[in-house]
Structures are given as structure tokens and as C-alpha cells.
Amino acid sequence: MNLWPRLPLPFAARQAEALAGRTLEDLEAQPWDSAELKRFAPTGGNPVPNAILRRLRDGLSLRAKEAGFPDLRSRHRAKFDDAARRFLLAFDIPFGEAIRAETWAWLAVHLVPHLVAWRFPERDGRQSVERYAGKLYRNAIGRLWYQATQLDLGTSAQDRLSHLSVLGEDQLVALFERPSLGAAPGVAQTVARMWHGLRPADRDEALFRESMKLLLVQARICRLDVLGQDDLDAIVRRSMQVTAERMGLPAQWDAGRRH
Amino acid sequence: MSQSAVVLPYLVVNHGPPGPIEVDRAWRTQDANGDELSVVPGDPIPAWDANRVFTLERTLTLSLEGMQAMVGADLAGAVDVVVFSATAGRLARQELFRRSLSDEDRQEIAVHVRPDSTRLAQDLELTTGVYVVRPVRAGGPLSPARPGSILWELTEQFRLEGGRARLAMYELPFSRSFPGDGIDMADFHVQLADEPDAPIEQGIAVYVNDERREFMEQLHRPRSEGARRFRESVVRRALIAAVQTDWFCEPLPERPDALLATVRRWTGAVWPGWTPEQVRAHVVSSFSLADAQVESWLHRMRPSIQQERAP
């Protein structure tokens, strides 16, 4: 198994702060392949070869360019997110390495800082440090891998990430920053499928946010993971329905979809 | 210190003997040679790395009638024993074991799980639970009736990697890694993440200055006085730094191994009964005394603190 380089989060945060003010070109030209910059788990495999890291870097950079990189005014950053999720899903990063925030901290700070700086530009001369050195679900690149992995419908599906077409950034945050919901693929996928089944006009951002809060409360008293699919569907749908009623919003599901 | 706990809105099965559910405290597993041994929560999984194949086994003994009497519901045919794993600070969860209870009263369930090491990181948390999975006829308004109801649950954590949990320690040349900070000649440096609910292994990073040859030589002799003093100094410096962070007085996170929970456990031991606000005020106003108190506690607690989380 390949071991991926890691960067401790406090150190990554410090290095991310030091990136402030540098141009995208400068960041892109930064060397990343020196052994000194890499720390690996002491056992369990071999350090990932530079060729694989380069392939990852090139693949992500290509998708960013297709989405408008290096234009900081690009309105297509969501396009990068979508393409990068699919690329990362197909890329063979061992789960046990990719689930660590430190792995993505290394990638963000050393391998693709130019993409992080482009995707989350500085505000008032300050870097968004958590996008380099935060938790997995806040890391600019790591969160895309996590979302894709948890919502992956498998190789037999026509589109493995079809649910992502209806989940915007706001919904993904509401779902994956709550491990009670996002950490179990079955639960996350059920939420996504129910949302997908809702009539497009009824997919209100506030409805999603509030229904996730209600579902989170439900998850404290009802172990969602043990439910059969029909029961899980029912509880997720009910959370959305009850929330919609409270907010005075419509919530109807398309008849043609399984939901 | 106080911690919140969920109070379920229905009757549950009591923990602890005498009760209708009995479970071995230890799990049976294998060492690197395949020989059987026991692990209890808090232990490391022996010789774990991402290639390690291992199983965990133990027996759960249940009395269906006892559970029914306790929760006032007819549970026959409606209850499963399930074991879940969670890892990487609960970022990934999966079911490892499920067995439906039969209608017999006394049942012995041989629980056998085989976590996939390639999908584990940092920690392994096992939750063993007895859950309602089909609607049941409730005997009263407080009886658990709905699928998903938690009759009984036990969550246990095990450590991974290298045999015991360690703080992340990195050997770096300080003159190049921390230019301009004025710590070129320091032996070590401790940084805290701004993530109080991160597992402590992620939340504290320890850097040792590989340009300090004499210090490094002592450090690489684990039983040396220098190495011992270093371990204590790391805890001391991390504790003092944490007390002065914005998050030190925040409510405790759920995870007992979170950075904030660990640091507050330490300060609770140094200053028993003090509120976080009192601790902070003391450290700020009487730093020298506070530092000496921490040092004294470390000397008093030397074996346990080193076993708990020293690098």
C-alpha cells in the first residue's frame, strides 16, 4: 500500500499563513517533491512515488484550468469542484490515508497551493487557513474527496455521483459537517436521494439546512444506521416534510423517482 | 467539568450487572504472531498498521424477558445486535456485525468483527448496541416502539498505530522551518491546532530541532533523563498554551480524546474543582506558580501521564 505524505495541522496552518500575498503563478512554481517536505506513517506501506503525486497534481490543475484557473474572477469554481470530485474518486488514494486531515493538509500546502488559493481567494490579505489546514471537510481538496466517497453510488450506477448534481455547497456543508449524518454513506446517500426526489422548485436552501438540524436531533434518539432502507427513507422524508410545514414552504416529491 | 448526555425519551435497558445484558469487558484478538490475547477499551490494537488483518471477538449474553420487563414492550423478533465501527474522529462509520435475536429468553451472541485496516486511521471506535429494528407492540407510553430505538449501547475506543497513541512529532531544522521566529536554538516547539474538538493526536504537534544534536541524541534514548524531561515539558507547554487559547473555556466536546477534553482533564487534575475561567485567570496572573504546579503534578503523576498521551 502507498503511504501518503502528511503535514500536522498546526504546522500546516502556519505554512498556509505564510502563503498570503503570493501570486498564483508563484504558488504553482513552488517545489513540492523534495523528501524534506514529506512525513509518512512509520509503518504499513511504502511512500507514494512522486510520479503518482505529480499525476494527481496535473489532474487537478487541468480541471482547474478547464474551470477558469487562473482567473480569480471565474464564476466556474463549482465546475472545478464537480470535476475534481470525479477525478479524486477515480484516483487511487488509500481510504485510510485519505480520511486523515493531515494528508490533505500536505496536498493543499505543498502539492496544489495554487489551486487552493484560486478556489478560496484571500480576503483582506488573509488566507482562509482552514482550507489548507482545517478538518477534512473544510480542506479545499479533501472535502471534495470526502463528499465523493460518501455519496458514491458504486461502479454499477450510470452516474456514480448523480446526487451531487442537486447538492450545492450549502447543502454539502449542512450534511458533511455533521458526522452523525455524513459519516455513514447509507445515511448521506438517503438524504441526497430524498433531496434529489424533491421537486426542483421546492429545493430551498433554508429547508435543507433546517431539516438537517431536525434529522440530527432524530439521530440522537434513533440509530439511523440500523434502519432498513424504507424506514430510513421515511424518517429523512418526514424531517424534510415537517420542516417545510413549519417554514410554510412547499415540499412535494416527483412521482417518477424512488424516494 | 460537566458533560452533556442524551436522555432518550423512552425506556432503555440498564447498563451494568445485574441486568439482562452481560458483556465481556475484554475483546479477544491476536498479536502479530497469531497468538490470542485480550484488549480492553483504551488499549492499542497490537502491532497495528494498514496491512494488519485482525479480528475482535467476545460474547454478549442477553435475556429477552429481562429486557422486555425493563422497557415494557414485546421485543420478540424485533431486535438486532449490531456493531459499528467509526474511525478518523468519527468521520467514517460502517456496520461490522448484525445478528437478530431469536424468541428464546437467554441468548448468547458470539460477536465477531473484522475491521478493514485499510479503512482505519488514528483510532477505532466500536459501538455495540441492541436496537429495535421492526415496530414493536409497546406496553406503555414510554416503551420504545419505533425502529431505530436504542435499547442498550456501549461505545469503546481503541488506539491504532505504533502500539500506543502518540502526539505527532516531527524532526525539523528550526532555522529553516521557523525562520524569523527566534527559536533556531530551541530544542523543541509545541503547536496547538485551532480545533478544540480534533483528536489530540491531530490537535497537538511537537517539533524537535534536529539541528540540536546533543538534545536529539538524548531524545533517541527513550529511558534517558533528557527524554523523560522532554515528554513532561511537552505536556506542560501544551497545557499552558491551551489554557490561553480562545477555546479553552468552551463546552467540552463529546469525544473524550479531543484536544479540549484532554487538556481540561489535565487542568482538572492540576487544579481540582476549578472552573476553566479560574484556571485561565490563575495562569495569566500567576504564571510562575501555575507552571510550578503543573510541573509538580507531572512529577506526581509521572507514570500515568506518560502512558496517556506522551509522545
Coordinates of C-alpha atoms in Angstrom, one line a residue:
Chain A
M1 CA 0.0 0.0 0.0
N2 CA 1.2 3.5 -0.7
L3 CA 1.6 5.8 2.2
W4 CA 0.8 9.5 1.5
P5 CA 2.7 12.4 3.0
R6 CA 1.2 14.2 6.0
L7 CA 1.5 17.6 7.5
P8 CA 0.5 18.2 11.1
L9 CA -2.4 20.7 11.1
P10 CA -0.8 23.3 13.4
F11 CA 2.3 23.4 11.2
A12 CA 0.2 23.4 8.0
A13 CA -1.8 26.4 9.4
R14 CA 1.4 28.3 9.9
Q15 CA 2.7 27.5 6.5
A16 CA -0.7 28.5 5.0
E17 CA -0.5 31.8 6.7
A18 CA 2.9 32.3 5.1
L19 CA 1.4 31.8 1.6
A20 CA -0.6 35.0 1.9
G21 CA 0.2 37.6 -0.7
R22 CA 1.9 35.3 -3.1
T23 CA 0.7 35.1 -6.7
L24 CA -0.9 32.0 -8.2
E25 CA 2.0 31.7 -10.6
D26 CA 4.4 31.8 -7.7
L27 CA 2.5 29.2 -5.8
E28 CA 2.3 27.0 -8.8
A29 CA 6.0 27.2 -9.3
Q30 CA 6.7 26.2 -5.7
P31 CA 8.7 23.0 -5.4
W32 CA 6.8 20.1 -3.9
D33 CA 8.8 17.0 -4.5
S34 CA 11.7 17.3 -2.0
A35 CA 11.8 14.5 0.6
E36 CA 12.3 17.1 3.3
L37 CA 8.8 18.3 2.9
K38 CA 7.2 14.9 3.4
R39 CA 6.4 12.9 6.5
F40 CA 4.9 9.5 6.4
A41 CA 3.4 6.9 8.7
P42 CA 6.2 4.9 10.2
T43 CA 4.8 1.5 9.0
G44 CA 2.2 -0.1 6.8
G45 CA 3.5 0.6 3.3
N46 CA 5.8 2.5 1.1
P47 CA 5.9 6.2 0.5
V48 CA 3.8 7.1 -2.5
P49 CA 6.1 7.7 -5.6
N50 CA 6.5 11.3 -6.9
A51 CA 5.0 10.1 -10.2
I52 CA 1.7 9.5 -8.6
L53 CA 1.7 12.8 -6.7
R54 CA 2.6 14.5 -10.0
R55 CA -0.3 12.8 -11.7
L56 CA -2.7 14.0 -9.0
R57 CA -1.3 17.5 -9.2
D58 CA -1.6 17.6 -13.0
G59 CA -5.1 16.1 -13.0
L60 CA -6.4 18.7 -10.5
S61 CA -4.6 21.5 -12.3
L62 CA -6.1 20.5 -15.6
R63 CA -9.6 20.5 -14.2
A64 CA -9.0 23.9 -12.6
K65 CA -7.8 25.3 -15.9
E66 CA -11.0 24.0 -17.6
A67 CA -12.9 25.9 -14.9
G68 CA -11.2 29.2 -15.5
F69 CA -7.9 29.0 -13.5
P70 CA -6.0 31.3 -13.0
D71 CA -8.8 33.9 -13.5
L72 CA -9.7 34.8 -9.9
R73 CA -13.0 36.3 -11.2
S74 CA -14.0 32.9 -12.6
R75 CA -17.6 32.1 -11.8
H76 CA -17.0 28.4 -12.6
R77 CA -15.3 27.3 -9.4
A78 CA -18.3 24.9 -8.8
K79 CA -17.4 23.3 -12.1
F80 CA -13.9 22.6 -10.7
D81 CA -15.4 21.1 -7.6
D82 CA -17.6 18.8 -9.7
A83 CA -14.8 17.7 -12.0
A84 CA -12.3 17.3 -9.1
R85 CA -14.7 15.1 -7.1
R86 CA -14.9 12.7 -10.1
F87 CA -11.2 12.8 -10.6
L88 CA -10.4 12.1 -7.0
L89 CA -13.0 9.3 -6.8
A90 CA -11.2 7.5 -9.6
F91 CA -7.8 8.3 -8.2
D92 CA -6.4 5.5 -6.0
I93 CA -5.7 7.2 -2.7
P94 CA -6.0 4.6 0.1
F95 CA -9.0 5.3 2.2
G96 CA -7.0 5.1 5.5
E97 CA -4.7 7.8 4.2
A98 CA -7.3 10.0 2.6
I99 CA -9.6 10.1 5.6
R100 CA -6.8 12.0 7.5
A101 CA -6.9 15.8 7.5
E102 CA -3.1 15.8 7.7
T103 CA -2.8 14.1 4.3
W104 CA -4.9 16.8 2.7
A105 CA -3.0 19.5 4.6
W106 CA 0.2 18.4 2.9
L107 CA -1.5 18.3 -0.5
A108 CA -3.0 21.7 0.0
V109 CA 0.1 23.4 1.3
H110 CA 2.7 21.7 -0.8
L111 CA 1.2 20.0 -3.8
V112 CA -1.5 22.3 -5.1
P113 CA -1.4 25.6 -3.1
H114 CA -2.2 27.5 -6.3
L115 CA -5.5 25.7 -6.7
V116 CA -6.5 26.3 -3.0
A117 CA -5.6 30.0 -3.4
W118 CA -7.6 30.2 -6.6
R119 CA -10.6 28.2 -5.2
F120 CA -10.7 30.2 -2.0
P121 CA -9.1 33.5 -2.7
E122 CA -7.6 35.7 0.0
R123 CA -9.9 38.1 1.7
D124 CA -8.4 41.3 3.1
G125 CA -5.0 39.9 2.6
R126 CA -5.6 36.8 4.7
Q127 CA -5.6 33.2 3.6
S128 CA -8.6 31.0 4.5
V129 CA -6.3 28.8 6.6
E130 CA -8.9 26.1 7.3
R131 CA -9.0 25.4 3.5
Y132 CA -5.3 24.3 3.8
A133 CA -5.1 23.1 7.4
G134 CA -8.6 22.5 8.7
K135 CA -10.6 19.4 9.2
L136 CA -11.1 17.1 6.3
Y137 CA -14.5 18.5 5.4
R138 CA -13.1 22.1 5.4
N139 CA -10.0 21.4 3.4
A140 CA -10.3 22.8 -0.1
I141 CA -9.4 19.5 -1.8
G142 CA -10.1 16.9 0.9
R143 CA -13.7 17.9 1.3
L144 CA -14.2 17.1 -2.4
W145 CA -12.8 13.6 -1.9
Y146 CA -14.9 13.1 1.2
Q147 CA -18.1 14.2 -0.5
A148 CA -17.5 12.0 -3.5
T149 CA -16.6 9.0 -1.4
Q150 CA -19.6 9.2 0.8
L151 CA -22.0 9.8 -2.0
D152 CA -20.5 7.3 -4.4
L153 CA -23.3 5.1 -5.8
G154 CA -20.8 2.5 -7.0
T155 CA -19.5 1.4 -10.3
S156 CA -22.8 -0.2 -11.3
A157 CA -24.6 3.2 -11.3
Q158 CA -25.0 5.1 -14.5
D159 CA -23.6 8.2 -12.8
R160 CA -21.8 7.4 -9.5
L161 CA -22.2 10.9 -8.3
S162 CA -25.6 11.8 -9.7
H163 CA -26.8 13.1 -6.3
L164 CA -24.1 15.8 -6.4
S165 CA -26.0 17.5 -9.2
V166 CA -28.6 18.7 -6.8
L167 CA -26.5 19.4 -3.8
G168 CA -24.9 22.8 -3.7
E169 CA -22.1 24.0 -1.4
D170 CA -24.6 25.0 1.3
Q171 CA -26.2 21.5 1.4
L172 CA -22.9 19.7 1.3
V173 CA -21.8 21.7 4.3
A174 CA -25.0 21.0 6.2
L175 CA -24.6 17.3 5.5
F176 CA -20.9 16.6 5.8
E177 CA -20.0 18.9 8.7
R178 CA -22.3 16.7 10.8
P179 CA -20.6 13.3 11.1
S180 CA -23.8 11.8 12.7
L181 CA -25.3 12.1 9.2
G182 CA -22.4 12.4 6.8
A183 CA -20.1 9.7 8.1
A184 CA -22.3 6.8 7.2
P185 CA -22.7 6.6 3.4
G186 CA -26.1 4.9 3.6
V187 CA -27.5 7.9 5.6
A188 CA -25.8 10.5 3.5
Q189 CA -27.0 8.9 0.3
T190 CA -30.5 8.6 1.5
V191 CA -30.6 12.3 2.4
A192 CA -29.2 13.2 -1.0
R193 CA -31.7 10.9 -2.8
M194 CA -34.6 12.4 -0.9
W195 CA -33.4 15.9 -1.7
H196 CA -33.0 14.8 -5.3
G197 CA -36.5 13.5 -5.4
L198 CA -38.0 16.8 -4.2
R199 CA -39.5 19.0 -7.0
P200 CA -36.7 21.3 -8.1
A201 CA -38.8 24.4 -7.2
D202 CA -39.1 23.1 -3.7
R203 CA -35.4 22.6 -3.0
D204 CA -35.0 25.6 -0.8
E205 CA -31.6 26.1 0.8
A206 CA -33.1 27.0 4.2
L207 CA -35.3 24.0 4.0
F208 CA -32.3 21.7 3.6
R209 CA -30.4 23.4 6.4
E210 CA -33.3 23.3 8.9
S211 CA -34.3 19.8 8.0
M212 CA -30.8 18.6 8.7
K213 CA -31.0 20.1 12.1
L214 CA -34.2 18.2 12.8
L215 CA -32.6 15.0 11.4
L216 CA -29.6 15.5 13.6
V217 CA -31.9 15.6 16.7
Q218 CA -33.7 12.4 15.4
A219 CA -30.3 10.8 15.0
R220 CA -29.6 11.2 18.7
I221 CA -32.6 9.2 19.7
C222 CA -32.9 6.8 16.8
R223 CA -29.9 5.0 15.4
L224 CA -30.3 5.7 11.7
D225 CA -27.6 3.3 10.7
V226 CA -29.7 0.2 11.8
L227 CA -32.8 1.1 9.9
G228 CA -33.9 -0.7 6.8
Q229 CA -34.0 1.5 3.7
D230 CA -37.7 2.0 3.8
D231 CA -37.6 3.2 7.4
L232 CA -34.6 5.4 6.7
D233 CA -36.4 6.9 3.7
A234 CA -39.4 7.6 5.8
I235 CA -37.5 9.4 8.6
V236 CA -35.5 11.5 6.3
R237 CA -38.5 12.4 4.2
R238 CA -40.5 13.2 7.4
S239 CA -37.8 15.5 8.6
M240 CA -38.0 17.5 5.3
Q241 CA -41.8 17.5 5.3
V242 CA -42.2 18.6 8.9
T243 CA -39.6 21.3 8.4
A244 CA -41.3 22.5 5.3
E245 CA -44.6 22.7 7.1
R246 CA -43.1 24.7 9.9
M247 CA -41.4 27.1 7.5
G248 CA -44.5 27.4 5.3
L249 CA -42.7 26.0 2.3
P250 CA -44.0 23.5 -0.3
A251 CA -42.4 20.1 -0.3
Q252 CA -43.6 17.6 -2.9
W253 CA -41.7 14.7 -4.4
D254 CA -41.6 13.9 -8.1
A255 CA -43.7 10.9 -8.7
G256 CA -41.3 9.3 -11.1
R257 CA -38.4 8.9 -8.7
R258 CA -37.9 6.3 -6.0
H259 CA -38.0 8.2 -2.8
Chain B
M1 CA -16.1 19.6 34.4
S2 CA -19.5 18.6 33.1
Q3 CA -20.5 16.7 30.1
S4 CA -23.9 16.5 28.5
A5 CA -25.5 13.2 27.8
V6 CA -28.5 12.4 25.7
V7 CA -31.6 11.3 27.7
L8 CA -33.6 9.1 25.5
P9 CA -37.4 9.7 25.5
Y10 CA -38.2 6.1 26.1
L11 CA -37.2 3.3 28.5
V12 CA -33.8 1.6 27.9
V13 CA -32.0 -1.4 29.3
N14 CA -29.8 -0.6 32.2
H15 CA -26.1 -0.9 32.0
G16 CA -24.1 -3.0 34.4
P17 CA -24.8 -6.1 36.4
P18 CA -27.2 -7.3 37.5
G19 CA -29.0 -6.7 34.2
P20 CA -30.5 -8.5 31.2
I21 CA -27.4 -7.8 29.1
E22 CA -23.9 -9.0 30.1
V23 CA -20.9 -8.5 28.0
D24 CA -17.2 -9.4 28.4
R25 CA -15.2 -6.3 29.2
A26 CA -12.3 -7.5 27.0
W27 CA -12.3 -8.4 23.3
R28 CA -10.2 -11.4 22.2
T29 CA -7.8 -10.6 19.3
Q30 CA -4.5 -11.8 18.0
D31 CA -1.0 -10.5 18.3
A32 CA 1.3 -10.2 15.3
N33 CA 2.2 -13.9 15.6
G34 CA -1.4 -15.0 15.6
D35 CA -1.5 -15.8 19.3
E36 CA -4.7 -14.9 21.2
L37 CA -4.7 -12.0 23.6
S38 CA -7.2 -9.7 25.2
V39 CA -7.7 -5.9 24.6
V40 CA -9.8 -3.6 26.7
P41 CA -11.0 -0.1 25.7
G42 CA -8.1 2.3 25.6
D43 CA -5.6 -0.4 24.6
P44 CA -3.8 -0.3 21.3
I45 CA -4.6 -2.9 18.7
P46 CA -1.4 -4.9 18.8
A47 CA 1.1 -4.3 16.1
W48 CA -1.5 -2.4 14.0
D49 CA -0.7 -1.0 10.6
A50 CA -2.7 -0.6 7.5
N51 CA -1.8 -4.1 6.3
R52 CA -2.8 -5.8 9.5
V53 CA -5.6 -8.4 9.4
F54 CA -7.2 -8.9 12.7
T55 CA -10.5 -9.9 14.3
L56 CA -12.1 -9.0 17.6
E57 CA -14.4 -11.4 19.4
R58 CA -16.4 -11.5 22.5
T59 CA -19.7 -12.9 23.9
L60 CA -22.8 -10.9 24.6
T61 CA -25.4 -12.6 26.8
L62 CA -28.9 -11.3 26.8
S63 CA -32.2 -12.1 28.5
L64 CA -35.1 -11.2 26.2
E65 CA -37.6 -11.4 29.0
G66 CA -35.4 -9.3 31.2
M67 CA -35.1 -6.6 28.5
Q68 CA -38.9 -6.8 27.9
A69 CA -39.6 -6.4 31.5
M70 CA -37.3 -3.4 31.7
V71 CA -38.7 -1.5 28.7
G72 CA -42.3 -2.7 28.8
A73 CA -42.5 -3.9 25.2
D74 CA -42.8 -7.1 23.4
L75 CA -39.4 -7.3 21.6
A76 CA -39.6 -10.8 20.2
G77 CA -38.5 -10.9 16.6
A78 CA -37.9 -7.1 16.5
V79 CA -34.4 -6.6 17.9
D80 CA -30.9 -6.8 16.4
V81 CA -27.5 -6.8 18.0
V82 CA -25.3 -4.5 15.8
V83 CA -21.7 -3.5 16.0
F84 CA -20.5 -0.4 14.1
S85 CA -17.0 0.9 13.7
A86 CA -16.0 4.5 13.4
T87 CA -12.6 5.9 12.7
A88 CA -10.7 9.1 12.0
G89 CA -12.5 11.0 14.7
R90 CA -15.9 9.5 13.6
L91 CA -15.6 10.7 10.0
A92 CA -16.3 7.3 8.7
R93 CA -18.7 4.8 10.1
Q94 CA -19.7 1.3 9.0
E95 CA -21.6 -1.7 10.2
L96 CA -19.4 -4.7 11.0
F97 CA -21.8 -7.2 12.6
R98 CA -25.5 -7.8 12.9
R99 CA -27.5 -10.6 14.4
S100 CA -31.2 -10.8 15.0
L101 CA -32.3 -12.0 18.4
S102 CA -34.5 -15.1 18.4
D103 CA -37.5 -15.6 20.6
E104 CA -35.7 -17.6 23.2
D105 CA -35.2 -15.9 26.6
R106 CA -31.5 -16.4 27.3
Q107 CA -29.2 -15.9 24.3
E108 CA -25.5 -15.9 23.8
I109 CA -24.3 -13.9 20.9
A110 CA -20.8 -14.6 19.7
V111 CA -19.8 -11.2 18.4
H112 CA -17.1 -11.4 15.7
V113 CA -15.8 -8.4 13.8
R114 CA -13.1 -7.9 11.3
P115 CA -12.4 -4.2 10.8
D116 CA -10.7 -3.5 7.5
S117 CA -7.3 -2.0 8.4
T118 CA -7.0 -0.2 5.1
R119 CA -10.1 1.9 6.0
L120 CA -8.9 2.8 9.5
A121 CA -7.0 5.9 10.6
Q122 CA -5.9 7.2 14.0
D123 CA -8.5 5.3 16.1
L124 CA -11.0 2.6 16.1
E125 CA -14.3 3.1 17.9
L126 CA -16.6 0.2 18.3
T127 CA -20.2 0.7 19.2
T128 CA -22.1 -2.4 20.2
G129 CA -25.8 -1.9 20.5
V130 CA -29.2 -3.6 20.9
Y131 CA -31.7 -1.9 18.7
V132 CA -35.3 -2.1 17.8
V133 CA -35.4 -2.8 14.0
R134 CA -39.0 -3.6 13.5
P135 CA -42.1 -1.9 15.0
V136 CA -43.0 -3.4 18.4
R137 CA -46.1 -3.5 20.5
A138 CA -45.5 -1.0 23.2
G139 CA -46.8 -1.8 26.7
G140 CA -46.8 1.9 27.8
P141 CA -46.2 5.4 26.6
L142 CA -42.5 5.3 27.5
S143 CA -41.8 2.0 25.8
P144 CA -39.5 2.1 22.8
A145 CA -41.7 1.2 19.8
R146 CA -40.1 2.6 16.7
P147 CA -37.3 1.1 14.6
G148 CA -34.0 2.7 15.4
S149 CA -34.8 2.9 19.2
I150 CA -31.7 2.3 21.2
L151 CA -32.3 -0.3 23.9
W152 CA -28.7 -0.6 25.0
E153 CA -25.4 0.7 23.6
L154 CA -21.7 0.5 24.5
T155 CA -19.1 2.6 22.8
E156 CA -15.4 1.7 23.2
Q157 CA -12.3 3.2 21.7
F158 CA -9.0 1.5 20.7
R159 CA -5.8 3.1 19.6
L160 CA -4.1 2.5 16.4
E161 CA -0.6 3.0 15.0
G162 CA 2.6 2.0 16.6
G163 CA 1.1 0.4 19.6
R164 CA 0.1 3.5 21.6
A165 CA -1.3 6.8 20.8
R166 CA 1.3 9.4 20.3
L167 CA 1.4 13.1 19.7
A168 CA 2.6 13.9 16.2
M169 CA 6.3 14.5 16.5
Y170 CA 8.4 16.0 13.7
E171 CA 12.1 16.4 13.4
L172 CA 12.9 19.6 11.6
P173 CA 15.7 22.1 11.2
F174 CA 14.3 25.0 13.1
S175 CA 16.5 27.6 11.4
R176 CA 14.8 26.8 8.1
S177 CA 11.4 25.7 9.3
F178 CA 10.7 28.6 11.6
P179 CA 12.8 31.4 10.1
G180 CA 12.5 34.7 11.9
D181 CA 10.7 33.2 15.0
G182 CA 13.9 33.4 17.1
I183 CA 13.7 29.7 18.0
D184 CA 16.7 28.5 16.0
M185 CA 18.4 27.2 19.1
A186 CA 15.3 25.8 20.9
D187 CA 15.2 22.1 21.5
F188 CA 11.5 21.7 20.7
H189 CA 8.4 23.6 19.9
V190 CA 4.7 22.7 20.5
Q191 CA 1.9 24.0 18.4
L192 CA -1.8 23.6 19.1
A193 CA -4.4 23.4 16.3
D194 CA -7.3 25.8 16.4
E195 CA -9.6 22.8 16.5
P196 CA -10.5 22.0 20.1
D197 CA -12.7 19.0 19.1
A198 CA -9.9 17.4 16.9
P199 CA -8.5 14.2 18.3
I200 CA -5.4 15.1 20.4
E201 CA -3.1 13.3 18.0
Q202 CA -4.2 15.9 15.4
G203 CA -4.5 18.8 17.7
I204 CA -1.0 19.0 19.1
A205 CA 2.1 18.9 17.0
V206 CA 5.5 18.6 18.5
Y207 CA 8.6 19.7 16.6
V208 CA 12.0 18.8 17.6
N209 CA 15.0 20.7 16.4
D210 CA 17.3 18.2 14.5
E211 CA 20.0 20.9 14.5
R212 CA 20.4 20.4 18.3
R213 CA 22.5 17.3 18.1
E214 CA 23.1 16.7 21.8
F215 CA 19.4 17.0 22.5
M216 CA 18.5 14.7 19.7
E217 CA 20.9 12.1 21.0
Q218 CA 19.2 12.1 24.4
L219 CA 15.8 12.0 22.8
H220 CA 16.6 8.9 20.9
R221 CA 17.4 7.2 24.2
P222 CA 13.8 6.8 25.5
R223 CA 14.8 5.9 29.0
S224 CA 17.2 8.8 29.4
E225 CA 16.5 11.6 31.9
G226 CA 16.5 14.0 28.9
A227 CA 13.9 12.1 27.1
R228 CA 11.7 11.9 30.2
R229 CA 12.1 15.6 30.9
F230 CA 11.2 16.3 27.2
R231 CA 8.0 14.3 27.5
E232 CA 6.9 16.2 30.6
S233 CA 7.9 19.5 29.1
V234 CA 5.7 18.9 26.0
V235 CA 2.7 18.2 28.2
R236 CA 3.5 21.2 30.3
R237 CA 4.0 23.6 27.4
A238 CA 0.9 22.3 25.6
L239 CA -1.2 22.7 28.8
I240 CA -0.1 26.2 29.5
A241 CA -0.6 27.2 25.8
A242 CA -4.1 25.6 25.7
V243 CA -5.2 27.5 28.8
Q244 CA -4.6 30.7 27.0
T245 CA -6.5 29.9 23.8
D246 CA -9.9 31.3 22.9
W247 CA -11.4 27.9 23.1
F248 CA -10.2 26.7 26.5
C249 CA -13.4 27.7 28.3
E250 CA -15.8 26.4 25.6
P251 CA -18.2 23.5 26.4
L252 CA -16.5 20.1 26.3
P253 CA -16.7 18.2 23.0
E254 CA -18.3 14.7 23.0
R255 CA -15.1 12.8 22.3
P256 CA -13.0 12.1 25.4
D257 CA -9.8 12.1 23.4
A258 CA -10.5 15.5 21.8
L259 CA -7.8 18.2 22.3
L260 CA -10.0 20.3 24.6
A261 CA -11.3 17.3 26.6
T262 CA -7.8 16.1 27.1
V263 CA -6.4 19.5 28.2
R264 CA -9.3 20.1 30.5
R265 CA -8.7 16.6 32.1
W266 CA -5.1 17.7 32.7
T267 CA -6.0 21.0 34.2
G268 CA -8.8 19.3 36.3
A269 CA -6.1 17.1 37.7
V270 CA -3.7 20.0 38.5
W271 CA -6.4 22.3 39.9
P272 CA -9.2 20.1 41.1
G273 CA -12.6 21.8 41.2
W274 CA -11.5 24.9 39.5
T275 CA -13.6 26.3 36.6
P276 CA -11.8 26.8 33.3
E277 CA -12.1 30.6 33.8
Q278 CA -10.4 30.3 37.2
V279 CA -7.6 28.2 35.7
R280 CA -7.1 30.7 32.9
A281 CA -7.0 33.7 35.3
H282 CA -4.6 31.9 37.5
V283 CA -2.2 31.0 34.7
V284 CA -2.3 34.6 33.4
S285 CA -1.9 36.3 36.7
S286 CA 0.5 33.9 38.5
F287 CA 2.3 32.2 35.6
S288 CA 5.4 31.1 37.6
L289 CA 3.3 29.5 40.3
A290 CA 1.0 27.9 37.8
D291 CA 3.9 26.5 35.9
A292 CA 5.5 25.0 39.0
Q293 CA 2.1 23.5 39.9
V294 CA 1.9 21.8 36.5
E295 CA 5.5 20.6 36.9
S296 CA 4.7 19.2 40.4
W297 CA 1.6 17.4 39.0
L298 CA 3.6 15.9 36.2
H299 CA 6.2 14.6 38.7
R300 CA 3.4 13.2 40.9
M301 CA 1.6 11.6 38.0
R302 CA 4.6 10.6 36.1
P303 CA 3.6 7.0 35.1
S304 CA 0.0 7.7 34.1
I305 CA 0.5 10.9 32.2
Q306 CA 3.2 9.3 30.2
Q307 CA 1.1 6.3 29.4
E308 CA -1.8 8.5 28.5
R309 CA -0.6 10.8 25.8
A310 CA 3.1 11.5 25.8
P311 CA 4.9 11.5 22.5

